[in-house]
Coordinates of C-alpha atoms and ligand atoms in Angstrom, one line a residue:
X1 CA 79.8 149.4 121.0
X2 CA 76.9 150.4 118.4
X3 CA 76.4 148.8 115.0
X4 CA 77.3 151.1 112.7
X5 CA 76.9 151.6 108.3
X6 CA 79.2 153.0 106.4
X7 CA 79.6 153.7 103.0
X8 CA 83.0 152.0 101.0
X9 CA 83.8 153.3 97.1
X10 CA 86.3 151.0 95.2
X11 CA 87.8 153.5 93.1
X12 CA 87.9 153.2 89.6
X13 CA 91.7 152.3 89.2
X14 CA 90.7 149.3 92.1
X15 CA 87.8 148.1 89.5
X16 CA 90.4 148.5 86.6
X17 CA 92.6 146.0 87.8
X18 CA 90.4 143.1 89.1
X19 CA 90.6 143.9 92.8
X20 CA 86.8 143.8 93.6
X21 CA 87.1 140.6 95.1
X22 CA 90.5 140.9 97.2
X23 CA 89.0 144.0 98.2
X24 CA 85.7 142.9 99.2
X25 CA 87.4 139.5 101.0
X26 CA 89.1 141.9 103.4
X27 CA 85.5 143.4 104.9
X28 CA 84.0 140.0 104.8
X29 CA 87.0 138.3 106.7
X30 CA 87.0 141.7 109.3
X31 CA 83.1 140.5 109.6
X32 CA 81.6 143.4 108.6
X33 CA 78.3 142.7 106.2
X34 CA 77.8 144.3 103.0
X35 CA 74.3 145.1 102.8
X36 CA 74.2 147.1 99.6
X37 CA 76.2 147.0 96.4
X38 CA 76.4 149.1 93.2
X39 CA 78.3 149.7 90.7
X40 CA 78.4 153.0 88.9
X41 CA 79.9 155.3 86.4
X42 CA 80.0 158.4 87.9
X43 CA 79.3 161.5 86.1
X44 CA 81.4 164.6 86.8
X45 CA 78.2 166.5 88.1
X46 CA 77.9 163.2 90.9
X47 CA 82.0 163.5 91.7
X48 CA 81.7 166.7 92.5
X49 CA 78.8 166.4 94.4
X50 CA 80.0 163.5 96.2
X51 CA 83.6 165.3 97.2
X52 CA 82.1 168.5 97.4
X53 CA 83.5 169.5 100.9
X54 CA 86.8 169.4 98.9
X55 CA 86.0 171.6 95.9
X56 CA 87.8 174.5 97.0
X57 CA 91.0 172.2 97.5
X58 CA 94.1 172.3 94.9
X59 CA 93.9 168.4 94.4
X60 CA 89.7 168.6 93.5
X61 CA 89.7 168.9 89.8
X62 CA 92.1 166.1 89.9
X63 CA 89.9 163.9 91.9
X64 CA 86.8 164.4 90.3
X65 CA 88.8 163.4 87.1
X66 CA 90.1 160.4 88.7
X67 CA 86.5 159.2 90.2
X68 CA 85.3 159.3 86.5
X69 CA 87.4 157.9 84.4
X70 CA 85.7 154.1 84.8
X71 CA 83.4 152.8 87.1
X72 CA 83.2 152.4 90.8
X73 CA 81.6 150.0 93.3
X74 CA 80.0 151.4 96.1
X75 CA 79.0 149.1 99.3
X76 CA 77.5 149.6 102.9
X77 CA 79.2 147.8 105.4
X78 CA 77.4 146.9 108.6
X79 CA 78.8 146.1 111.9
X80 CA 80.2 147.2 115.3
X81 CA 82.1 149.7 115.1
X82 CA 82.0 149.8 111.6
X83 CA 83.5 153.2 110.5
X84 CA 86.9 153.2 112.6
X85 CA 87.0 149.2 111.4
X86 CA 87.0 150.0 107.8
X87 CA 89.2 152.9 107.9
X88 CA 91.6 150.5 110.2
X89 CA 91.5 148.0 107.0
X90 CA 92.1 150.9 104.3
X91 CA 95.2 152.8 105.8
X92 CA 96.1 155.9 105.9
X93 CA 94.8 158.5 102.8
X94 CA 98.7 159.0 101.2
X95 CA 99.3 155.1 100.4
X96 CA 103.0 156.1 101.2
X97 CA 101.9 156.3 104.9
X98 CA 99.6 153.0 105.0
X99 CA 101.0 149.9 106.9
X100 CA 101.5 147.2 104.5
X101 CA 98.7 144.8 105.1
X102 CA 96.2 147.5 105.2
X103 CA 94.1 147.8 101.0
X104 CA 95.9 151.5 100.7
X105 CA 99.2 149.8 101.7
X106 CA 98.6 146.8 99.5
X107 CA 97.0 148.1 96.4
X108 CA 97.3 151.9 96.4
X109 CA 99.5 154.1 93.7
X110 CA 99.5 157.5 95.1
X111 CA 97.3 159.3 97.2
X112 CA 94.5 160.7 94.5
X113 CA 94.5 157.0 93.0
X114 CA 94.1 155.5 96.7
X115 CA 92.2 152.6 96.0
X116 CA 89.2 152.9 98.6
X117 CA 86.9 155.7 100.1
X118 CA 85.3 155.6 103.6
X119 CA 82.8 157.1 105.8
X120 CA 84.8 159.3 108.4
X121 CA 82.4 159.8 111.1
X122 CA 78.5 158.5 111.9
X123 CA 76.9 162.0 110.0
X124 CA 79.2 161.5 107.0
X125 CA 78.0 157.6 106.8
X126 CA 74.7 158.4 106.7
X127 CA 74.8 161.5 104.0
X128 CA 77.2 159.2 101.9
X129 CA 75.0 156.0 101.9
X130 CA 72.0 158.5 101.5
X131 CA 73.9 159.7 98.0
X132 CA 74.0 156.0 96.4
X133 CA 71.3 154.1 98.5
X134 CA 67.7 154.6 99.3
X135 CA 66.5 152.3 102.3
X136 CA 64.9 150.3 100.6
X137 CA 68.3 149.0 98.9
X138 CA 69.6 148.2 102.2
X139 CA 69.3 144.3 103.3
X140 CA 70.8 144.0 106.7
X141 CA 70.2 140.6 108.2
X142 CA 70.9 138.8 111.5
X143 CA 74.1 137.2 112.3
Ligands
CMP201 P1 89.1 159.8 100.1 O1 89.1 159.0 101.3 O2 88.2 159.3 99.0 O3 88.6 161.3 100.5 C1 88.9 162.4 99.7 C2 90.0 162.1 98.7 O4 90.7 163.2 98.3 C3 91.0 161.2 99.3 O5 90.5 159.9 99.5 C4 92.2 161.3 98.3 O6 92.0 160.5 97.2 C5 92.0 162.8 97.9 N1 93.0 163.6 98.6 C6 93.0 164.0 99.9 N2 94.1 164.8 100.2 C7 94.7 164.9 99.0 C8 95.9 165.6 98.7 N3 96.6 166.3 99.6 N4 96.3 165.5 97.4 C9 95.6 164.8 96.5 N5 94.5 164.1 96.8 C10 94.0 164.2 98.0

């Protein structure tokens, strides 16, 4: 298996209600690393950029609304297998579909205010950490 980034948002209803740290437990207990943090504000310009792929979607204006209303955090995790591995700790997208036990499960309210955002595939990873991170704000280190 290859080690693997991906990018992670905590959303801004996550931030809202004090779940950093029950969020960012969960990667750290699965073993991935975080080798970058940030926390932003995003501007509507950087929401739609960010989701852009969906902007010709019914539910965009609605996200890009949501993604702005307060700020986010946005991580790298590192770590074999990374991508599937946090998308196996967030749950499926709709929150009413996520096993209990999985962050959407746990902590999500509907499926715009979902809690968590992932990297879906190894070209997505690295456009996504490319929109918050440059390299040099990545500090992987050894096990
Ligand atoms: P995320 O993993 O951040 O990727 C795109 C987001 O769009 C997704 O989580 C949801 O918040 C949102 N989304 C996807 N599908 C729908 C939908 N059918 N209705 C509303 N929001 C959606």
């Amino acid at each position: 298996m290859a080690v693997e980034r991906t990018l992670s948002i905590i959303k801004p209803g996550a931030v809202a209600k004090n779940l950093i740290g029950k969020i960012i437990t969960r990667f750290e207990e699965e073993g991935l690393q975080i080798i970058a943090a940030r926390m932003i504000h995003l501007t509507p310009e950087q929401a739609q950029a960010f989701y852009a792929v969906h902007r010709e979607r019914p539910f965009y204006p609605e996200l890009v609304a949501y993604m702005t209303e307060s700020p986010i955090i946005a991580l790298v995790l590192e770590g074999e297998n990374a991508i599937a591995r946090n998308r196996d700790l967030m749950g499926a997208t709709d929150p009413s579909k996520a096993m209990p036990g999985t962050i959407r499960g746990d902590f999500a309210k509907s499926i715009t205010r979902n809690t968590v955002h992932g990297s879906d595939a190894p070209e997505t990873a690295a456009t996504e950490i490319a929109f918050f991170f440059s390299q040099a704000d990545l500090c992987p280190r050894a096990c």
